[in-house]
C-alpha cells in the first residue's frame, strides 16, 4: 500500500493550489481525480479565458451561513498574491471590467501554470482514479481506489459542488463530510440562468437573443448590469448575480430602464413636445423590446405633448416593474457555482481542518462559501487552497 503525507481529492482550482503549497513545504502529496483531465472547469470558465480573480475581492462578496468564515483566508492570500504567482510565469492577462482579470489568450495558459507549480512542488497527480471507500483510522486515513489502496495523514476534500455535472461534478465531497458527521447546508444551483412561467415566456419569445442593461432586485440586493433574453427565460450578468440572493417561489423585480426616472419622462413632454416616447425609449432599449412595449402602450408613437400624466406614470411603472415570476433556474447543468455545502461552523477558518475528524480538510466550493460572479469564486479557491496547504 502506498503511503503519503497528504492526499488531495480533486484536481480543480483549490485542490491544485493546496497540493502545490503543501508540496513546497516538503510534504509528500498525491492529487486524485476521477476525471481524465485536471482543471476542466478552469478550462471552460469565462468563455474559455477564465476570470481567475477579482482585485476587489473582499468578504462582502461572499455568501455563507457564517459570513465571518472567509475573512481569514482572504486576508492571508489576496488577489495580488495570486497575480504575483501568475506574473512569475509570464501569464498574459487583461482587465475586462474593473477588477476582473481574464487570461488574454486561453484558460489553458493558467492551467499550465498550476500544473507546472504542482510538478515543481513534487506533488503527484493521478487521474482516472475512482475512490470506492475511505476508512478513517487512528493516525491515518486509508483510501480504497480502482488503482489500489493508499494511506495518508491528511486528507483534503477539494471536490467542488454539484455545478456542471458534464464536467464531472458529483456530491462525493458532501458524502465524505456526512460520513464523519458533518452538517451539509441545503444546496442549490446559483450564478445560473432563470427560466420563466409559460405565459410570460410566450410573451417574451420574440426577444430571445437581445440584451439590455437592467436593475435586478431580490433579497434586498440590486445588480445593475446587462440582462439577456433567452428562449427559456433570462440570463446575463445581472440575472446570474441575483440568483445568489433570489429564493425559489419569489418574484424577481426588474427595472428595464434603470437610468430613467419619472421626472425624466415628464420632462420629455415639457422640453421636446414634438418628440415621441418611442423615440426616447429607442435610445435606451433594443428595437424589438420597444416594439413589445408599444403593444402595451400604442400611444408611444404619438407626440409627447399629447400624453397625459396618467399615461406617463403608467409607462414608468411598466418599465420599472418589468417583474418576472421565475419558473426556476436552469439548474446545475449550467450553474457556475453551488450555494450551500459543508457547514463552516464545523471547520477551522485558519487551517480548514474538520472539527469532526482529525486530519480531514475541506476547501473551495464544497464548503458553504459562495462568491459573486466576476472572479470571486476562483479567488476563494486559491485562498482556501493556499491556507489549508500551510497546515496539512
Coordinates of C-alpha atoms in Angstrom, one line a residue:
X1 CA 0.0 0.0 0.0
X2 CA 1.3 3.5 -1.0
X3 CA 1.7 5.9 1.9
X4 CA 1.9 9.7 1.5
X5 CA 1.6 12.7 3.8
X6 CA -1.2 14.4 2.1
X7 CA -3.9 13.3 -0.4
X8 CA -6.0 15.9 -2.1
X9 CA -9.2 14.7 -3.8
X10 CA -10.0 17.0 -6.7
X11 CA -7.7 18.4 -9.3
X12 CA -9.5 21.7 -9.7
X13 CA -8.5 25.2 -8.7
X14 CA -8.5 24.8 -4.9
X15 CA -7.0 21.2 -5.0
X16 CA -4.1 22.1 -7.3
X17 CA -3.3 25.2 -5.2
X18 CA -3.4 23.3 -1.9
X19 CA -1.3 20.4 -3.3
X20 CA 1.5 22.7 -4.6
X21 CA 1.5 24.7 -1.4
X22 CA 1.9 21.6 0.7
X23 CA 4.4 20.1 -1.7
X24 CA 6.7 23.2 -1.4
X25 CA 6.6 22.6 2.4
X26 CA 8.3 19.3 1.8
X27 CA 5.2 17.1 2.2
X28 CA 4.7 14.1 0.1
X29 CA 1.5 14.9 -1.8
X30 CA -0.8 13.0 -4.1
X31 CA -3.7 14.5 -6.0
X32 CA -6.5 12.1 -7.0
X33 CA -9.3 12.9 -9.5
X34 CA -11.8 10.6 -11.2
X35 CA -11.7 12.7 -14.4
X36 CA -9.3 12.1 -17.3
X37 CA -8.0 15.7 -17.2
X38 CA -7.2 18.2 -14.5
X39 CA -8.9 21.6 -14.2
X40 CA -11.8 21.0 -16.5
X41 CA -13.9 23.8 -15.0
X42 CA -10.9 26.2 -15.2
X43 CA -10.6 25.5 -18.9
X44 CA -14.3 26.2 -19.7
X45 CA -14.9 29.2 -17.4
X46 CA -15.1 32.7 -18.7
X47 CA -15.8 31.6 -22.2
X48 CA -12.5 29.6 -22.2
X49 CA -10.5 32.5 -20.9
X50 CA -11.1 32.1 -17.1
X51 CA -11.9 35.1 -15.0
X52 CA -9.3 33.9 -12.5
X53 CA -9.6 36.6 -9.8
X54 CA -11.1 40.0 -8.9
X55 CA -8.8 42.6 -7.5
X56 CA -11.7 44.0 -5.4
X57 CA -12.4 40.6 -3.7
X58 CA -13.4 41.1 0.0
X59 CA -15.6 39.3 2.4
X60 CA -18.7 41.3 1.4
X61 CA -18.6 39.5 -2.0
X62 CA -19.2 36.1 -0.4
X63 CA -22.3 34.4 0.9
X64 CA -22.2 31.9 3.8
X65 CA -24.3 30.9 6.8
X66 CA -21.2 32.1 8.7
X67 CA -20.2 35.3 6.9
X68 CA -17.0 35.6 9.1
X69 CA -15.5 32.3 8.0
X70 CA -13.9 33.6 4.8
X71 CA -12.3 36.7 6.3
X72 CA -9.1 35.0 7.5
X73 CA -8.2 33.2 4.3
X74 CA -9.0 36.2 2.0
X75 CA -6.6 38.3 4.2
X76 CA -3.8 35.7 4.1
X77 CA -4.0 35.1 0.4
X78 CA -5.1 38.2 -1.6
X79 CA -5.8 38.7 -5.3
X80 CA -2.4 40.4 -5.6
X81 CA -0.8 37.3 -4.2
X82 CA -2.3 35.2 -7.0
X83 CA -1.4 37.8 -9.6
X84 CA 2.2 37.7 -8.3
X85 CA 2.2 33.9 -8.8
X86 CA 1.0 34.1 -12.5
X87 CA 3.3 37.1 -13.2
X88 CA 6.3 34.9 -12.2
X89 CA 5.2 32.6 -15.1
X90 CA 4.6 35.4 -17.5
X91 CA 0.8 34.9 -17.9
X92 CA -0.7 37.4 -20.3
X93 CA -4.0 38.7 -18.9
X94 CA -6.4 41.5 -19.3
X95 CA -8.8 43.5 -17.0
X96 CA -12.1 43.3 -18.9
X97 CA -14.1 45.3 -16.4
X98 CA -12.7 47.0 -13.3
X99 CA -11.1 44.3 -11.1
X100 CA -11.9 41.3 -13.3
X101 CA -8.8 39.6 -14.6
X102 CA -9.0 37.2 -17.6
X103 CA -6.4 35.2 -19.4
X104 CA -5.6 37.1 -22.6
X105 CA -5.4 34.0 -24.8
X106 CA -6.7 30.9 -23.2
X107 CA -7.5 29.4 -19.8
X108 CA -5.1 26.6 -20.7
X109 CA -2.3 29.1 -20.1
X110 CA -3.4 29.4 -16.4
X111 CA -3.9 25.6 -16.0
X112 CA -0.4 25.0 -17.4
X113 CA 0.9 27.3 -14.7
X114 CA -0.9 25.4 -11.9
X115 CA 0.3 22.1 -13.3
X116 CA 3.8 23.4 -13.5
X117 CA 3.6 24.6 -9.9
X118 CA 2.3 21.1 -9.0
X119 CA 5.3 19.5 -10.7
X120 CA 7.8 21.8 -9.2
X121 CA 6.5 21.2 -5.7
X122 CA 7.0 17.4 -6.2
X123 CA 3.3 16.5 -5.8
X124 CA 2.0 13.6 -7.8
X125 CA -1.2 13.8 -10.0
X126 CA -3.2 10.6 -10.6
X127 CA -6.2 11.0 -12.9
X128 CA -8.9 8.4 -13.8
X129 CA -8.9 7.4 -10.1
X130 CA -12.2 6.3 -8.6
X131 CA -12.4 6.1 -4.8
X132 CA -14.5 3.2 -3.6
X133 CA -14.2 3.7 0.2
X134 CA -12.5 5.9 2.8
X135 CA -11.5 4.4 6.1
X136 CA -10.6 6.9 8.9
X137 CA -8.3 5.2 11.3
X138 CA -6.2 6.4 14.2
X139 CA -3.4 8.5 12.8
X140 CA -4.1 7.8 9.2
X141 CA -6.7 7.5 6.5
X142 CA -6.9 4.7 4.0
X143 CA -8.5 5.2 0.6
X144 CA -9.5 2.2 -1.5
X145 CA -9.4 3.1 -5.2
X146 CA -9.5 1.4 -8.6
X147 CA -5.7 1.9 -8.7
X148 CA -5.0 0.3 -5.3
X149 CA -5.1 1.3 -1.7
X150 CA -3.3 4.4 -0.5
X151 CA -2.9 5.9 3.0
X152 CA -2.2 9.4 4.2
X153 CA -2.0 11.5 7.4
X154 CA -4.0 14.4 5.9
X155 CA -6.9 14.1 3.5
X156 CA -8.1 17.3 1.7
X157 CA -11.6 17.4 0.1
X158 CA -11.4 19.7 -2.9
X159 CA -14.2 18.1 -4.9
X160 CA -16.3 21.2 -5.6
X161 CA -20.0 21.4 -5.7
X162 CA -22.7 20.0 -7.9
X163 CA -22.4 22.5 -10.7
X164 CA -21.9 21.3 -14.3
X165 CA -22.1 17.5 -13.9
X166 CA -20.9 17.1 -17.5
X167 CA -17.5 18.3 -16.2
X168 CA -17.6 15.6 -13.6
X169 CA -19.2 17.3 -10.7
X170 CA -20.7 15.0 -8.1
X171 CA -21.8 15.1 -4.5
X172 CA -18.9 13.0 -3.4
X173 CA -17.4 15.7 -1.1
X174 CA -20.7 16.0 0.7
X175 CA -20.9 12.2 1.2
X176 CA -17.5 12.2 2.8
X177 CA -18.5 15.0 5.1
X178 CA -21.7 13.2 6.1
X179 CA -19.7 10.0 6.8
X180 CA -17.9 11.7 9.7
X181 CA -21.0 13.6 10.9
X182 CA -20.8 17.0 9.2
X183 CA -23.9 19.1 8.7
X184 CA -24.5 19.9 5.0
X185 CA -26.4 23.1 4.5
X186 CA -29.1 22.9 1.7
X187 CA -27.5 23.1 -1.7
X188 CA -28.9 24.7 -4.9
X189 CA -27.6 25.9 -8.3
X190 CA -26.5 29.5 -8.4
X191 CA -25.0 32.0 -10.8
X192 CA -27.3 30.4 -13.3
X193 CA -29.9 31.5 -15.9
X194 CA -33.5 31.8 -14.8
X195 CA -36.4 30.1 -16.5
X196 CA -39.8 31.8 -16.5
X197 CA -43.5 30.8 -16.4
X198 CA -45.0 29.6 -19.8
X199 CA -47.3 32.6 -20.3
X200 CA -44.6 35.1 -19.7
X201 CA -42.2 33.0 -21.8
X202 CA -44.6 33.1 -24.7
X203 CA -45.0 36.9 -24.3
X204 CA -41.2 37.5 -24.4
X205 CA -40.4 34.8 -27.0
X206 CA -39.7 37.4 -29.7
X207 CA -37.0 39.0 -27.5
X208 CA -34.7 35.9 -27.5
X209 CA -31.1 36.8 -28.1
X210 CA -31.3 40.5 -27.3
X211 CA -29.7 42.2 -24.3
X212 CA -30.2 45.4 -22.3
X213 CA -28.9 47.0 -19.1
X214 CA -31.4 46.4 -16.3
X215 CA -31.6 46.6 -12.5
X216 CA -32.5 43.2 -10.9
X217 CA -33.5 43.1 -7.2
X218 CA -34.0 40.2 -4.9
X219 CA -33.4 39.7 -1.2
X220 CA -32.8 43.4 -0.7
X221 CA -29.8 43.4 -3.1
X222 CA -29.8 45.1 -6.6
X223 CA -27.4 44.5 -9.5
X224 CA -27.4 46.9 -12.4
X225 CA -25.8 45.0 -15.3
X226 CA -26.9 43.6 -18.7
X227 CA -29.7 41.0 -19.0
X228 CA -30.0 38.6 -21.9
X229 CA -33.4 37.3 -23.1
X230 CA -33.2 33.6 -23.9
X231 CA -35.7 31.1 -25.4
X232 CA -36.2 29.7 -21.9
X233 CA -36.1 32.9 -19.8
X234 CA -33.5 35.4 -18.9
X235 CA -29.7 35.3 -18.4
X236 CA -26.7 37.7 -18.5
X237 CA -24.6 39.1 -15.6
X238 CA -27.4 40.8 -13.7
X239 CA -29.5 37.6 -13.6
X240 CA -26.6 35.3 -12.8
X241 CA -25.7 37.7 -9.9
X242 CA -29.2 37.9 -8.5
X243 CA -29.6 34.1 -8.3
X244 CA -27.3 34.2 -5.3
X245 CA -30.0 36.1 -3.5
X246 CA -33.3 35.1 -5.2
X247 CA -35.3 32.5 -3.3
X248 CA -37.4 29.9 -5.3
X249 CA -41.0 31.0 -5.3
X250 CA -40.3 34.7 -5.1
X251 CA -40.9 37.3 -7.7
X252 CA -37.9 38.9 -9.4
X253 CA -38.0 42.7 -9.5
X254 CA -36.6 44.0 -12.8
X255 CA -36.3 47.6 -14.0
X256 CA -35.6 47.6 -17.7
X257 CA -34.8 51.3 -17.8
X258 CA -32.9 51.9 -14.5
X259 CA -31.3 55.2 -15.7
X260 CA -34.8 56.7 -16.5
X261 CA -36.8 58.5 -13.7
X262 CA -40.4 59.6 -13.8
X263 CA -39.2 63.2 -13.8
X264 CA -37.1 62.4 -16.9
X265 CA -40.2 61.1 -18.7
X266 CA -42.3 64.1 -17.7
X267 CA -39.5 66.4 -18.8
X268 CA -39.7 65.0 -22.4
X269 CA -43.2 66.4 -22.8
X270 CA -42.1 69.7 -21.4
X271 CA -38.8 70.2 -23.3
X272 CA -39.4 68.3 -26.5
X273 CA -43.2 68.3 -27.1
X274 CA -42.8 67.1 -30.7
X275 CA -40.7 64.1 -29.7
X276 CA -42.4 60.7 -29.2
X277 CA -41.7 58.4 -26.2
X278 CA -41.0 55.7 -28.7
X279 CA -38.0 57.8 -29.9
X280 CA -36.9 58.3 -26.3
X281 CA -37.0 54.5 -25.5
X282 CA -35.3 53.6 -28.8
X283 CA -32.1 55.3 -27.5
X284 CA -32.2 53.2 -24.3
X285 CA -33.7 49.8 -25.3
X286 CA -33.4 47.3 -28.2
X287 CA -35.8 47.9 -31.1
X288 CA -37.6 44.6 -30.5
X289 CA -38.2 45.4 -26.8
X290 CA -39.6 48.8 -27.8
X291 CA -42.0 47.1 -30.2
X292 CA -43.2 44.9 -27.4
X293 CA -43.8 47.9 -25.2
X294 CA -45.8 49.6 -28.0
X295 CA -48.3 46.7 -27.9
X296 CA -49.0 47.7 -24.3
X297 CA -48.8 51.4 -25.0
X298 CA -49.9 52.2 -28.6
X299 CA -49.7 56.0 -27.9
X300 CA -45.8 55.8 -27.7
X301 CA -45.5 56.8 -31.3
X302 CA -47.6 60.0 -30.8
X303 CA -46.0 63.4 -30.0
X304 CA -45.2 63.6 -26.3
X305 CA -47.3 66.8 -26.0
X306 CA -50.4 64.7 -26.5
X307 CA -49.8 62.4 -23.5
X308 CA -51.3 62.7 -20.1
X309 CA -49.7 62.4 -16.7
X310 CA -51.5 59.1 -16.1
X311 CA -50.1 57.7 -19.4
X312 CA -46.6 58.7 -18.5
X313 CA -46.9 57.4 -15.0
X314 CA -48.3 54.1 -16.3
X315 CA -45.3 53.8 -18.7
X316 CA -42.9 54.5 -15.9
X317 CA -44.4 51.8 -13.7
X318 CA -44.2 49.3 -16.6
X319 CA -40.6 50.0 -17.2
X320 CA -39.6 50.0 -13.5
X321 CA -41.7 46.9 -12.7
X322 CA -40.9 44.6 -15.6
X323 CA -41.1 41.9 -12.9
X324 CA -40.8 38.2 -13.6
X325 CA -42.1 35.2 -11.7
X326 CA -39.4 32.6 -12.3
X327 CA -40.3 29.1 -13.0
X328 CA -37.0 28.1 -11.5
X329 CA -33.4 28.1 -12.9
X330 CA -31.6 26.0 -15.5
X331 CA -30.2 24.1 -12.6
X332 CA -26.7 22.5 -12.1
X333 CA -26.4 21.8 -15.8
X334 CA -25.3 25.4 -16.5
X335 CA -24.8 26.8 -13.0
X336 CA -21.4 28.3 -12.2
X337 CA -21.5 27.5 -8.5
X338 CA -23.4 25.6 -5.8
X339 CA -24.9 27.5 -2.9
X340 CA -24.7 25.8 0.5
X341 CA -22.4 22.9 1.3
X342 CA -20.3 21.8 4.3
X343 CA -21.3 23.9 7.4
X344 CA -18.3 26.2 8.0
X345 CA -19.1 26.3 11.7
X346 CA -17.6 22.8 11.9
X347 CA -14.4 23.7 10.0
X348 CA -11.4 25.8 11.2
X349 CA -11.2 29.1 9.4
X350 CA -7.5 29.1 10.0
X351 CA -6.4 25.6 8.9
X352 CA -9.6 24.3 7.2
X353 CA -9.4 21.1 9.2
X354 CA -12.7 19.4 10.2
X355 CA -13.7 19.7 13.8
X356 CA -15.4 16.3 13.4
X357 CA -12.4 14.3 12.1
X358 CA -8.7 15.0 12.8
X359 CA -6.7 15.0 9.6
X360 CA -9.6 15.8 7.3
X361 CA -9.8 19.2 5.5
X362 CA -12.4 20.9 3.3
X363 CA -11.5 23.7 0.8
X364 CA -13.1 25.5 -2.1
X365 CA -16.7 25.2 -3.3
X366 CA -17.6 22.1 -1.3
X367 CA -17.8 24.5 1.7
X368 CA -20.7 26.8 2.3
X369 CA -19.0 29.8 0.8
X370 CA -20.2 31.2 -2.5
X371 CA -18.8 34.3 -4.2
X372 CA -20.5 36.7 -6.6
X373 CA -20.0 36.5 -10.3
X374 CA -16.7 38.1 -11.5
X375 CA -13.7 36.0 -10.4
X376 CA -14.6 35.9 -6.7
X377 CA -15.1 32.1 -6.6
X378 CA -11.7 31.5 -8.1
X379 CA -10.1 33.8 -5.5
X380 CA -11.8 31.7 -2.8
X381 CA -10.4 28.6 -4.4
X382 CA -6.9 30.0 -4.4
X383 CA -7.1 31.4 -0.9
X384 CA -8.7 28.4 0.8
X385 CA -6.3 26.0 -1.0
X386 CA -3.2 28.0 -0.1
X387 CA -4.2 28.4 3.6
X388 CA -5.0 24.7 4.0
X389 CA -1.8 23.8 2.2
X390 CA 0.1 25.6 5.0
X391 CA -1.2 23.2 7.6
X392 CA -1.9 19.7 6.1

